[in-house]
Each structure stands twice: as C-alpha cells, then as structure tokens.
mmCIF file of C-alpha atoms in Angstrom:
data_model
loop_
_atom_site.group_PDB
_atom_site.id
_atom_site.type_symbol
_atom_site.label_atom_id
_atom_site.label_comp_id
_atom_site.label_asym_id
_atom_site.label_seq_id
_atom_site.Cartn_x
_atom_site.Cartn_y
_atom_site.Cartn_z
ATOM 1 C CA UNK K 867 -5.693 -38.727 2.783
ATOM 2 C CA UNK K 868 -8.290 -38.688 4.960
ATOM 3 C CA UNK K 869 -10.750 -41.841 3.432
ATOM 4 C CA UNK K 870 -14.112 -39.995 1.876
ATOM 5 C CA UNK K 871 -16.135 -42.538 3.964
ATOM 6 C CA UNK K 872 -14.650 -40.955 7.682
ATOM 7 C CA UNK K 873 -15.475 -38.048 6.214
ATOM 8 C CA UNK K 874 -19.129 -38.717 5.182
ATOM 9 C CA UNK K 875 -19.514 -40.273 8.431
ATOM 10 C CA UNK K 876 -18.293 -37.257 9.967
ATOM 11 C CA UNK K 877 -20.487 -35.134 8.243
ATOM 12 C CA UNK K 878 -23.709 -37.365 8.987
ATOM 13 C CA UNK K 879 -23.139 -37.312 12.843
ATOM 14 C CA UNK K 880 -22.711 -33.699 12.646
ATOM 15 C CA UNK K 881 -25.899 -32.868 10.723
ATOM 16 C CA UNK K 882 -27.956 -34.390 13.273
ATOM 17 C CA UNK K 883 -27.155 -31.686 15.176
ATOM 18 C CA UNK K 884 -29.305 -28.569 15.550
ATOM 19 C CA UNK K 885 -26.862 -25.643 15.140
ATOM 20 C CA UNK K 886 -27.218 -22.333 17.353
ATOM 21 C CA UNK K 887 -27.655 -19.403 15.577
ATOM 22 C CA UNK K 888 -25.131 -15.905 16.364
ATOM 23 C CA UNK K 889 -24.809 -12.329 15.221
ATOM 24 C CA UNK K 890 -22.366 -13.279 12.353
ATOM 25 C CA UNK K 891 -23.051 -14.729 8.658
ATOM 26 C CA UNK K 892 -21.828 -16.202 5.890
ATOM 27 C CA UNK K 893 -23.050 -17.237 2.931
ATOM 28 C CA UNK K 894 -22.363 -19.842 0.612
ATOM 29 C CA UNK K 895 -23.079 -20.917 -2.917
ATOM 30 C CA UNK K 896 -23.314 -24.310 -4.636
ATOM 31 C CA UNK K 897 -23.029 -25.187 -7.832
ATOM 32 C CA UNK K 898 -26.874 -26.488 -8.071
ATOM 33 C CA UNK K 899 -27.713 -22.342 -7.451
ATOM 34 C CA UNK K 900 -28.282 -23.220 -4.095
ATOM 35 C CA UNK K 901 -27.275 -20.338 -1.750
ATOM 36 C CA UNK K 902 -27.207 -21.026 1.920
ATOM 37 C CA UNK K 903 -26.092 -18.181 4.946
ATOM 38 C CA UNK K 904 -25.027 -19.754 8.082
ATOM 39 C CA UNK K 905 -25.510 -18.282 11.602
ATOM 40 C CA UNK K 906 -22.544 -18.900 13.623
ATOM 41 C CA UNK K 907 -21.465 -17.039 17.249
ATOM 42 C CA UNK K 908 -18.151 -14.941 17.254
ATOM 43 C CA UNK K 909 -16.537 -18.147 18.952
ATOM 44 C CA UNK K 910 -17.579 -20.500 16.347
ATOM 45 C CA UNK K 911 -15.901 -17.917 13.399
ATOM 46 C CA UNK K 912 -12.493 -17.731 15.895
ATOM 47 C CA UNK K 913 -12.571 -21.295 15.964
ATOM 48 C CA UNK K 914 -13.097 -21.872 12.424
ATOM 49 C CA UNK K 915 -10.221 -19.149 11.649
ATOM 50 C CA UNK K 916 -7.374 -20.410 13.912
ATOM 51 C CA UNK K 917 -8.666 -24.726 12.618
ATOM 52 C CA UNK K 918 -8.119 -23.604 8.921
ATOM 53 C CA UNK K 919 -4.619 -22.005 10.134
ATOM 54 C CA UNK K 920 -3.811 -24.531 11.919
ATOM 55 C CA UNK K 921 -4.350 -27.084 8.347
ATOM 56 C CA UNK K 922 -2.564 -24.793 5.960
ATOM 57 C CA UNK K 923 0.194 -24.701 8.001
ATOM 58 C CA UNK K 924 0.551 -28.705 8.169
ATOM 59 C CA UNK K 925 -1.215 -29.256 4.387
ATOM 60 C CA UNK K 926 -1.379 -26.583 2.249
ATOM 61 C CA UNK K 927 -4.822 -24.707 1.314
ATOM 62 C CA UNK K 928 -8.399 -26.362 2.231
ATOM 63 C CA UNK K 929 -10.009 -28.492 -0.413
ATOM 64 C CA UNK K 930 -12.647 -26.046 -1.766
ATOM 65 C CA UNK K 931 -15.500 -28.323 -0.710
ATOM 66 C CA UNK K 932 -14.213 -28.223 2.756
ATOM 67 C CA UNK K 933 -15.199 -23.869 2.744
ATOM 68 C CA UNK K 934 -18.974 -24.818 1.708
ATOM 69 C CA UNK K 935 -19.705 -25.850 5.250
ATOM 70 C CA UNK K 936 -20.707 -24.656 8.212
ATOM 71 C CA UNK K 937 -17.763 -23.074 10.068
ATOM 72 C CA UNK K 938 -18.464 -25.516 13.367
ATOM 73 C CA UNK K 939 -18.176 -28.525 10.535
ATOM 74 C CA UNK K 940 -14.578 -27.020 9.093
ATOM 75 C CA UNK K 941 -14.061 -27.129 12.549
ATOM 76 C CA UNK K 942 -14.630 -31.063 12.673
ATOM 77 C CA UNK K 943 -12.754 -32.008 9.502
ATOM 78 C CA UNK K 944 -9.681 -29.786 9.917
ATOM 79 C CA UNK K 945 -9.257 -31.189 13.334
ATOM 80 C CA UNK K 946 -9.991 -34.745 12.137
ATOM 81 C CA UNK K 947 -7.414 -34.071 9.535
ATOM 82 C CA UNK K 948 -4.488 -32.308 11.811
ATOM 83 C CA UNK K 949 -5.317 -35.606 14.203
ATOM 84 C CA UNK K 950 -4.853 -38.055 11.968
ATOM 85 C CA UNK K 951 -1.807 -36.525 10.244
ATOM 86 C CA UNK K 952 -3.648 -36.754 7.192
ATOM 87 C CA UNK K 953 -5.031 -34.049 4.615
ATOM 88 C CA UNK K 954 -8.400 -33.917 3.503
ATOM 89 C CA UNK K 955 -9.070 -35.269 -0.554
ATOM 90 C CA UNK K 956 -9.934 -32.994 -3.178
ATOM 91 C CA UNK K 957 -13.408 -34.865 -4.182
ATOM 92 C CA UNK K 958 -13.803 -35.401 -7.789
ATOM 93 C CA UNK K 959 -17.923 -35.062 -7.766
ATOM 94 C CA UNK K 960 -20.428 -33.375 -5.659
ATOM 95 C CA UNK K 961 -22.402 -36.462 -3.501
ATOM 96 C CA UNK K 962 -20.728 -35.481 -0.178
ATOM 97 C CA UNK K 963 -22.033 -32.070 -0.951
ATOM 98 C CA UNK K 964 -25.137 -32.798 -2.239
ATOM 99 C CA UNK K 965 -25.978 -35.039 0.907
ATOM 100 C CA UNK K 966 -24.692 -32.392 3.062
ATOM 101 C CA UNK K 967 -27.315 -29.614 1.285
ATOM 102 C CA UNK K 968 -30.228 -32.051 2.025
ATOM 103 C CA UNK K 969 -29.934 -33.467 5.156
ATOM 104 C CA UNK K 970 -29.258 -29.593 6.936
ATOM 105 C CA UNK K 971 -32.250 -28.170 5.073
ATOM 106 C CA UNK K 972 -34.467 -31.246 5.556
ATOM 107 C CA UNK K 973 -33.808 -31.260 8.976
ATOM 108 C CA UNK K 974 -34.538 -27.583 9.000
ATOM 109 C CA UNK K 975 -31.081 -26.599 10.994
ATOM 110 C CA UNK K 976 -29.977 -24.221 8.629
ATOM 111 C CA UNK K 977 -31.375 -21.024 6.961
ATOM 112 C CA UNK K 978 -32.040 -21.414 3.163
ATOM 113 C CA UNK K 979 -31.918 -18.154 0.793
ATOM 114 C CA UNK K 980 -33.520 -17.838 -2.166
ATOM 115 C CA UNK K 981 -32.041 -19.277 -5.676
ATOM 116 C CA UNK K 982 -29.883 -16.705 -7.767
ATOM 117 C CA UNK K 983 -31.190 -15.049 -10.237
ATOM 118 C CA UNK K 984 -29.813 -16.543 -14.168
ATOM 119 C CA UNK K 985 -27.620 -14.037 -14.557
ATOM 120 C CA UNK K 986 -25.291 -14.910 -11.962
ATOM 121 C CA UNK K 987 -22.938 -17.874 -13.038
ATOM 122 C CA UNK K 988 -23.964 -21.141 -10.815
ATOM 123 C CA UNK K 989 -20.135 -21.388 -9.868
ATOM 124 C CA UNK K 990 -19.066 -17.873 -8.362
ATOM 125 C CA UNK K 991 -17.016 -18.408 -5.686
ATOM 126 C CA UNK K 992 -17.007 -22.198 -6.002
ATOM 127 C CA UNK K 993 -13.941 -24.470 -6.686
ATOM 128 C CA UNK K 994 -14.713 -26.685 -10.035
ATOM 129 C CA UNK K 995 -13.615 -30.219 -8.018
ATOM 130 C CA UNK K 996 -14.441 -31.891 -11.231
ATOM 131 C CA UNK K 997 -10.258 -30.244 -12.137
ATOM 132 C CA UNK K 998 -7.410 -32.436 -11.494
ATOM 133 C CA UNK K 999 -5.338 -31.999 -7.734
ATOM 134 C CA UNK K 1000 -2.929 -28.946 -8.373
ATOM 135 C CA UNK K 1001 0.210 -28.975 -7.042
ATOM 136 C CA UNK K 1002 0.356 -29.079 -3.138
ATOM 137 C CA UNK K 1003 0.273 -24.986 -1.884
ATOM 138 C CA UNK K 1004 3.640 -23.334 -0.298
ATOM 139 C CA UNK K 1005 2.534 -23.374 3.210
ATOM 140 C CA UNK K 1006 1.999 -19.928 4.723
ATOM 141 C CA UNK K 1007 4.328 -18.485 7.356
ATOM 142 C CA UNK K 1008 3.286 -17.678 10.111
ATOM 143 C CA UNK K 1009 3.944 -14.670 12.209
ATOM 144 C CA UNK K 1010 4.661 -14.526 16.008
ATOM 145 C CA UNK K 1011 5.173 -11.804 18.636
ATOM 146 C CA UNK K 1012 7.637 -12.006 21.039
ATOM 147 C CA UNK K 1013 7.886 -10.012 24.219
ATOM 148 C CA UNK K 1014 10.483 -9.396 26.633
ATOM 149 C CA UNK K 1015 9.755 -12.220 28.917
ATOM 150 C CA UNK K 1016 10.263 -14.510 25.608
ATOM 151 C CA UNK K 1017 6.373 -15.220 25.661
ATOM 152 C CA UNK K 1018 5.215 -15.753 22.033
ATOM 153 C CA UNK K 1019 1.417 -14.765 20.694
ATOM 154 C CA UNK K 1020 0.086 -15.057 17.133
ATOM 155 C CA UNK K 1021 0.867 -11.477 15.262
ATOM 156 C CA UNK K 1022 -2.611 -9.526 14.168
ATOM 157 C CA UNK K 1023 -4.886 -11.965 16.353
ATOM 158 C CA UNK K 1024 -7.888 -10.431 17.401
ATOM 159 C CA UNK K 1025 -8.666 -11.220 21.402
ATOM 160 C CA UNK K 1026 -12.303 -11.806 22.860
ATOM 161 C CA UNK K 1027 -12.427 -9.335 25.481
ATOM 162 C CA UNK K 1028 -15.723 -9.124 27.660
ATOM 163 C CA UNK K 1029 -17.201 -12.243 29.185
ATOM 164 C CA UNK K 1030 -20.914 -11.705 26.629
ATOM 165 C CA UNK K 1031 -18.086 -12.565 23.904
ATOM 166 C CA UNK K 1032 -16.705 -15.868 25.955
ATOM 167 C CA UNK K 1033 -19.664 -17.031 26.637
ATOM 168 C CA UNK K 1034 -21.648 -15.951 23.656
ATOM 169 C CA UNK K 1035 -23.864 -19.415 23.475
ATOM 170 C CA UNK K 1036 -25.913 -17.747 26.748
ATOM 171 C CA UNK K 1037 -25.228 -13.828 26.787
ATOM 172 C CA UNK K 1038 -28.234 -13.007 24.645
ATOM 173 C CA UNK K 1039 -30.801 -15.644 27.051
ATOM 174 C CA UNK K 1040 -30.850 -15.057 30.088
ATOM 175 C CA UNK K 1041 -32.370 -11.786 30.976
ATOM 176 C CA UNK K 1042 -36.020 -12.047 30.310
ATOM 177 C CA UNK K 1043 -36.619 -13.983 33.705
ATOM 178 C CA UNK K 1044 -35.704 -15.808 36.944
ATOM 179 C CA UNK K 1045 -35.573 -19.232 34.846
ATOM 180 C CA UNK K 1046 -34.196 -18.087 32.105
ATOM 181 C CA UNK K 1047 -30.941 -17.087 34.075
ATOM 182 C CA UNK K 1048 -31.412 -20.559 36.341
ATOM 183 C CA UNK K 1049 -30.945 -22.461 32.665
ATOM 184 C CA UNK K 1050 -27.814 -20.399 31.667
ATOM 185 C CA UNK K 1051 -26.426 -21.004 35.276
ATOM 186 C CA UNK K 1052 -26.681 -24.916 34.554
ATOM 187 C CA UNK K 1053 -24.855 -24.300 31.034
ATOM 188 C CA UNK K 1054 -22.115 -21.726 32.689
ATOM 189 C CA UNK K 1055 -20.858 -22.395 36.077
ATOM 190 C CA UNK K 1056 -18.911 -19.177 36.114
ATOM 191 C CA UNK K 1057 -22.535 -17.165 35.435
ATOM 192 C CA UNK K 1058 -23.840 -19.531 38.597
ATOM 193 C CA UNK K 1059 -21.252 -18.322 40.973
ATOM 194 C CA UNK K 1060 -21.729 -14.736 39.581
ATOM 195 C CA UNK K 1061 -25.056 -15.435 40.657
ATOM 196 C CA UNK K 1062 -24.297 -16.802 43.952
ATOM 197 C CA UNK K 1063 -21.982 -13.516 44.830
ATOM 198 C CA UNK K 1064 -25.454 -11.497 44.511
ATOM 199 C CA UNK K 1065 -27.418 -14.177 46.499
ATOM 200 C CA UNK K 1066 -24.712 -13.852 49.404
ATOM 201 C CA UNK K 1067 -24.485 -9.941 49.479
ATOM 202 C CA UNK K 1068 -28.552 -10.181 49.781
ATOM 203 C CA UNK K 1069 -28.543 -12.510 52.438
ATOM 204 C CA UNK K 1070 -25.618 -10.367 54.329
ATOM 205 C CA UNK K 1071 -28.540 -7.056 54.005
ATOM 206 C CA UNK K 1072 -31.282 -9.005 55.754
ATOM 207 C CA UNK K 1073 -28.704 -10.850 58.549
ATOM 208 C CA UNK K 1074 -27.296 -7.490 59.136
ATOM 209 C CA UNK K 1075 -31.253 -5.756 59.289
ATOM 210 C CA UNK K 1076 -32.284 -9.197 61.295
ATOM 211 C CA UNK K 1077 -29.926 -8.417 64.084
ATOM 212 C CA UNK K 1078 -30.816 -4.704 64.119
ATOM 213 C CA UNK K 1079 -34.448 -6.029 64.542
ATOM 214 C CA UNK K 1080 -33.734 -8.402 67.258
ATOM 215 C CA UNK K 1081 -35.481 -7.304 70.624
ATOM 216 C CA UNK K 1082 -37.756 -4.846 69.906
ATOM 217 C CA UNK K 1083 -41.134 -4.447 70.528
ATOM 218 C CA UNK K 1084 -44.797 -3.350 68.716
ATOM 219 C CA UNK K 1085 -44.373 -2.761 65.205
ATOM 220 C CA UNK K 1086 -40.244 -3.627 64.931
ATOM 221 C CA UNK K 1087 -41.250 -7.268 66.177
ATOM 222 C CA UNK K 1088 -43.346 -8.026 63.058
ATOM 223 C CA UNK K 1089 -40.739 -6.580 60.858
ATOM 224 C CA UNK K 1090 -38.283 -8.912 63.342
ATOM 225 C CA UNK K 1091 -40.456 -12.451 62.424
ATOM 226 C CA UNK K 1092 -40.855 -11.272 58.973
ATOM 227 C CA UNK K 1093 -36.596 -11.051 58.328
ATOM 228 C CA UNK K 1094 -36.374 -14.159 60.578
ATOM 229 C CA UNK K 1095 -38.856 -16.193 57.770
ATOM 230 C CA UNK K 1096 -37.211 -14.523 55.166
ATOM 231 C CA UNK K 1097 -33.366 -15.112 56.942
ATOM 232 C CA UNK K 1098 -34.192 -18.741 57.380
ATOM 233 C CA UNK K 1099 -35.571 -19.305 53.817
ATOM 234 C CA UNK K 1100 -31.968 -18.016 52.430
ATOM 235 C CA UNK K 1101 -29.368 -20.894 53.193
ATOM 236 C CA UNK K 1102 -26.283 -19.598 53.922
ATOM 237 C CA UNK K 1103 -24.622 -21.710 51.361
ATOM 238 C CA UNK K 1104 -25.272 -20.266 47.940
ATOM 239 C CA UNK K 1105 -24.776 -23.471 46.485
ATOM 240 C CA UNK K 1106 -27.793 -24.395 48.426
ATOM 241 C CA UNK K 1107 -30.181 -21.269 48.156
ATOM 242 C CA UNK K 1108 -29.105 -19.350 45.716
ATOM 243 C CA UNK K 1109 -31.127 -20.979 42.560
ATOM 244 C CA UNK K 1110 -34.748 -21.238 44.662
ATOM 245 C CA UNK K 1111 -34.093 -17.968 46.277
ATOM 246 C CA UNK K 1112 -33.670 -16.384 42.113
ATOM 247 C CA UNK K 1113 -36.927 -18.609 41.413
ATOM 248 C CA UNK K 1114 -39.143 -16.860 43.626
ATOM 249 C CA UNK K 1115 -37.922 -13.139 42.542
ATOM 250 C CA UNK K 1116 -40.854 -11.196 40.794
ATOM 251 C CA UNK K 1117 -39.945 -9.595 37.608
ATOM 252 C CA UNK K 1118 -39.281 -6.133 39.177
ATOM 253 C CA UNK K 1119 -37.315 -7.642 41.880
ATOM 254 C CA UNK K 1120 -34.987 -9.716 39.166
ATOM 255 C CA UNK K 1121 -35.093 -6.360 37.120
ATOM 256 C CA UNK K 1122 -33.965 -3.902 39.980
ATOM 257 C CA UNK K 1123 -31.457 -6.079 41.707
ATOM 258 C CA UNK K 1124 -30.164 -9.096 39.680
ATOM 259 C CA UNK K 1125 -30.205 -7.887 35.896
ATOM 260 C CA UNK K 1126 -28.165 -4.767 36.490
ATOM 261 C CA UNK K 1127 -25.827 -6.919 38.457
ATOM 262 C CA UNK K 1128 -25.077 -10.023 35.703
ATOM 263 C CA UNK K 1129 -25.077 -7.450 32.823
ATOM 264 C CA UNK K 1130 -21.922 -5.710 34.692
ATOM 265 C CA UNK K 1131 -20.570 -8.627 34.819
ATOM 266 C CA UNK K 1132 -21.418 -10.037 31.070
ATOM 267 C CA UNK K 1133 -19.414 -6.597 29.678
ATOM 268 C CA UNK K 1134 -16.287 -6.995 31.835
ATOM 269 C CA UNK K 1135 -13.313 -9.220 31.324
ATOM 270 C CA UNK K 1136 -12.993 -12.862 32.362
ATOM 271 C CA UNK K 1137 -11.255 -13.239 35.891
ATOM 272 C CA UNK K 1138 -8.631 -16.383 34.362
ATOM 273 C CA UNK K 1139 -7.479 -17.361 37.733
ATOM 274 C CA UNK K 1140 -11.149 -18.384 38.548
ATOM 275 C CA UNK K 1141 -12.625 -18.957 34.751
ATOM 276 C CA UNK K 1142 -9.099 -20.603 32.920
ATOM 277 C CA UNK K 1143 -11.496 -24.435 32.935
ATOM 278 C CA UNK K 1144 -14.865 -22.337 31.106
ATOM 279 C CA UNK K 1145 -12.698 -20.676 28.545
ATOM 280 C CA UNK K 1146 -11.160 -21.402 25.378
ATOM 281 C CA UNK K 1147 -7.092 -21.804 25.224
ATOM 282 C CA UNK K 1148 -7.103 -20.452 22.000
ATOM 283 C CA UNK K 1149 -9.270 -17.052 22.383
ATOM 284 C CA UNK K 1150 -6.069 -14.982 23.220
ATOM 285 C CA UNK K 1151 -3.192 -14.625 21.033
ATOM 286 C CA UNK K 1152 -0.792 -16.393 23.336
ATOM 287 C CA UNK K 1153 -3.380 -18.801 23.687
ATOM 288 C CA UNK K 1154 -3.120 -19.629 20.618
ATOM 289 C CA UNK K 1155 0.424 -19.643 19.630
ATOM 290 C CA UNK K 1156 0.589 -21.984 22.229
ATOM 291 C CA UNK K 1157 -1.792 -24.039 20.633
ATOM 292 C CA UNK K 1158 -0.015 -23.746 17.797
ATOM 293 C CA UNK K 1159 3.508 -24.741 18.794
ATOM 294 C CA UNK K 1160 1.619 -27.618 20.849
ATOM 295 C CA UNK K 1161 0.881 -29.224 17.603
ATOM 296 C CA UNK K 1162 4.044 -29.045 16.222
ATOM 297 C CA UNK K 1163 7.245 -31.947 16.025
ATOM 298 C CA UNK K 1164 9.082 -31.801 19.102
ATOM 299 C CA UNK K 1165 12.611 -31.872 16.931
ATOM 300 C CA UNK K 1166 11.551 -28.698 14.655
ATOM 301 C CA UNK K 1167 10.814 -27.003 18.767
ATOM 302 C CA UNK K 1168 13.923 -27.762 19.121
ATOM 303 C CA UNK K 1169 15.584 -26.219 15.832
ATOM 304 C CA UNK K 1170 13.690 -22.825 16.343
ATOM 305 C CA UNK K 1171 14.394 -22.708 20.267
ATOM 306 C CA UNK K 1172 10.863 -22.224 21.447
ATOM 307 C CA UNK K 1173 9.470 -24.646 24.479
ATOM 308 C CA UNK K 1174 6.136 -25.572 26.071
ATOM 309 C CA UNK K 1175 5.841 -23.803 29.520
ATOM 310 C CA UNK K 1176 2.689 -25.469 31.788
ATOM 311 C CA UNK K 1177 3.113 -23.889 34.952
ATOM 312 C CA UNK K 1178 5.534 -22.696 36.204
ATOM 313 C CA UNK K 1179 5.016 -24.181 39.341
ATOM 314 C CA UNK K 1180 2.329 -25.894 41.119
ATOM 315 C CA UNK K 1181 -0.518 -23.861 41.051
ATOM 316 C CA UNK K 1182 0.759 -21.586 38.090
ATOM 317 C CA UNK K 1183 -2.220 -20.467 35.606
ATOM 318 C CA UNK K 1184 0.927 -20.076 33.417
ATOM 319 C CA UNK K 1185 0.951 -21.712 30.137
ATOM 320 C CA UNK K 1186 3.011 -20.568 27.138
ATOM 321 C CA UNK K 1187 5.398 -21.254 23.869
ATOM 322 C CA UNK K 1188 8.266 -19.369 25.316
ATOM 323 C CA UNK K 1189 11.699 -18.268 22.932
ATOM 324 C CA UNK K 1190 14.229 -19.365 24.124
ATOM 325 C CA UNK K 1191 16.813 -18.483 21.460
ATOM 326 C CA UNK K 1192 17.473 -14.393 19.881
ATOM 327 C CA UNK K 1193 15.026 -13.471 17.127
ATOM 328 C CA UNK K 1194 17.684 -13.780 14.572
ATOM 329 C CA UNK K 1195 19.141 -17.520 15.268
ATOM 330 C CA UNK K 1196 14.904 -18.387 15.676
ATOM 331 C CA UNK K 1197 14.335 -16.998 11.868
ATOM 332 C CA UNK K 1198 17.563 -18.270 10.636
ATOM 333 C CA UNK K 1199 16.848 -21.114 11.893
ATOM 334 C CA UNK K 1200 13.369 -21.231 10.520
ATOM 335 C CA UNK K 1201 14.083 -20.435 7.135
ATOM 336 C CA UNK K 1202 17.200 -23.187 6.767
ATOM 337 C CA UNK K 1203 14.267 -25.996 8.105
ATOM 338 C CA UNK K 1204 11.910 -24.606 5.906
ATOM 339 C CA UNK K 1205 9.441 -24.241 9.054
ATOM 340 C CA UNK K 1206 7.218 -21.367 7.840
ATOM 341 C CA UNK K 1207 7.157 -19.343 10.918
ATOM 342 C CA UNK K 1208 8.912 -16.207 11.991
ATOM 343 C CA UNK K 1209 9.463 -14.063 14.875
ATOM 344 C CA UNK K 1210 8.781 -10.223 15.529
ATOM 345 C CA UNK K 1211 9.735 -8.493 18.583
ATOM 346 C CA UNK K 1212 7.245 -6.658 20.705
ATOM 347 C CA UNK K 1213 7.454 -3.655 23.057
ATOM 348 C CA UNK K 1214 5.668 -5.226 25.872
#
C-alpha cells in the first residue's frame, strides 16, 4: 500500500497548483453535499483514462476516493502507485478528502457549484469508505489490435487528431494579438517554427521585390530604400527575427497574413518526424499499447510473444509492442498465465 502520508503529501504539492481550465467537465459529489465540476483539457481526460487503465490492470479497481479528484491528480496517484508497485489504500474516514475540498476552493483553483438540494441523498455516486476492503477486483482484460506488420494498438482507443487537440493548453490563446502568439511560441516550440516558416516566406517576398527594385530611378528608388530598411530589419535567420518582426505587426497585418496561416496549421495533423519530442507517446493507440506493454514484467513479454521495438535503426521514429507469436499461441498463452490481455487481428 501506498502509505496515506505520500499520499497526503502528494496531494498538498499538487493543490498549490493553479489548474488550467478546458472544454470538458466533470462533476463530483462529496459526502458533506459538496458538489464540485472540474475543468480539464481533452489531454488531461486521455491521460486520466489510459492512468486508471493502466492501475486496474496491475491492482484491481481505484479506491473510490481516488475518482473524487481532479483528473490531472488521478493522474499523480495512479502513477505514484504503478511506480512504486504498490496500490493505493481504501481510506477508512474522509480527512484526506476533506483537506483536499478546502485547500482547492480556498485557494480558489477550482470551480465550486452550488449545494444539492435535500432531496438528493448526500452519497449518490460516492463510495461509503467507512465499509470494510472487499475482495481485490478480477483485473480487466485488455484488448489489442494487431496488424499485419505485427504492430499492436489498444482496441476502441480514440486518437487526437489535429494539432489544436495536441496542443490544447495554447490553441484557444494565441490569436487575439502579436504577443499573445509570441507567449504560446515560448510554451510550444513546434507553434515557434510554424511561425518562423511564415516569417521566412515574408522575408523571401520583399528579397525577391528588393532585387526587382534595385537600380531604378525617381519614384522606384524610394520604394528601393524603403524594401532595403525593411530587408535589413528582417534577419535572415528566423530564429533571430522572426519574434520582433511578429511584435511590430499591426492588428490587420497579424489578422490578414499570420492568423489565417497558424489556424491552418492548428486544424491539421502533427508532422511526427518533426513534433515526436512535443507530443504525448500515449495519444495514439499504438502509442499507447506500447506504453502499456512497457510497463509490464519482461518474463510475462516473453510468455505472450510481444517485444519492445525502439527504432529500428538509427534515426528510426519507430517505436512499438510488436507480436511476435500467431494470435492463437498469444491468447492461449495469455489465458494459461492469467495475463488479462488478448489479441484481435486487424485489416490494416
């Protein structure tokens, strides 16, 4: 068991922190009639999903306690639990709770509801901890698609797709100005060099009217000092210019020629080859069966026939659980372990 006091320290560190809001809610109720929703991004929920997998596979089902949190703090424990190799106690009282309720709403991180009316019983959808331990749960198996290549994904996962999902934390704050999208830059590198691709195509459109200009006379020479300033204020580097050069757009200028741009590129797919370091393994369904199989005892790998793949050579953006055995030896051999996962095969 994981001790309560790692887990209350846990808990206070965590608190301290002000939580981002998101487009997705939950809501929660205690048994003091407190009712709480919680604002969480689409990657915090994915998170949360594949962390409480990820613990009923090694334990059993979550301590009830442990779903009265914010998802980014199931987050914490489960992983503190799967770490440690040790499953999180089913509390007997309410002070980790109670201490929990206070310190987010004192602090003002979290949104409180309103109290529920009398007529609703104080303890819908709330495990009574005061009742003895049951019996440890059956752990759940797990499905896994396999494809012809042997590559394994998690069965029925559903995949982030467009880069305003990856990157959710910034997609909905940086278009209302020049700064705005200099702060997400700092916070996504992948954004910045989105940014710089713009910045160079720009510069290319005054070099290439800059040459057109050079050596002419009366009214073509001012235009040809004016795109030599302007040439000579745009580094070619856009490492170097790109961020001052966005700080001195006016709005209509940011409007008409960088907003369309980023917003393109915030509703198409991540490029992996260029992105893998900025996104999260476990936001694809091979992603995270890999994750998955990662976790688990290298001898059970062995009984089922599935291996870690992490590149197939230098270079390779490759990384996998790969079957390496038939479908039918892998789920025989499964089910005679008592490792509570099985494998479907897949027509890709």
């Amino acid at each position: 068991m994981v001790p309560i006091e790692q887990i209350q320290q846990v808990l206070d560190d965590a608190v301290g922190v002000t939580l981002s809001g998101g487009s997705f809610k939950e809501t929660v109720i205690f048994a003091s009639k407190q009712q709480i929703t919680f604002e969480f991004p689409l990657a915090v929920g994915l998170a949360c999903n594949a962390s409480m997998s990820l613990y009923k596979v090694r334990f059993g089902l979550l301590p009830g306690w442990v779903l009265l949190l914010h998802p980014i703090h199931r987050v914490t424990l489960c992983k503190l639990s799967i770490d440690n190799d040790q499953e999180l106690p089913n509390v007997n009282d309410n002070q980790i709770l109670e201490f929990y309720v206070s310190s987010i709403l004192d602090g003002g991180r979290l949104k409180s509801s309103s109290m529920f009316s009398e007529n609703i019983n104080a303890n819908e959808g709330v495990q009574d901890m005061s009742k003895p331990k049951s019996a440890k749960a059956k752990k759940p198996v797990i499905d896994f698609d396999v494809n012809s290549s042997g590559t394994l994904s998690l069965s029925n996962f559903t995949e982030l797709e467009t880069r305003s999902e990856f990157y959710d934390s910034i997609s909905g704050s940086w278009s209302q100005s020049p700064g705005d999208l200099a702060e997400a830059m700092d916070e996504c590198p992948p954004l910045a060099w989105a940014v710089h691709s713009i910045y160079s195509e720009i510069r290319e459109e005054v070099k290439f009217d800059f040459d057109a200009a050079t050596g002419q006379s009366g009214i073509l020479a001012k235009r040809f000092n004016a795109l030599k300033a302007r040439l000579n204020a745009m580094p070619e580097e856009p490492e170097e210019g790109a961020e001052s050069w966005l700080l001195t757009l006016i709005n209509s200028e940011f409007e008409d020629h960088v907003v369309p741009e980023i917003e393109k590129w915030f509703d198409s797919p991540p490029n992996w080859n260029w992105e893998d370091d900025y996104l999260p393994k476990n936001s694809t369904s091979q992603g995270a069966a890999l994750e998955f199989f990662q976790r688990m005892d290298g001898d059970d790998l062995d009984v089922i026939g599935v291996v870690i793949v992490e590149g197939e050579h230098p270079g390779s953006t490759y990384y996998a659980a790969e079957l390496e055995v038939d479908l039918e030896t892998a789920n025989k051999a499964a089910i005679k372990a008592g490792i509570p996962v099985r494998f479907m095969r897949t027509d890709e």
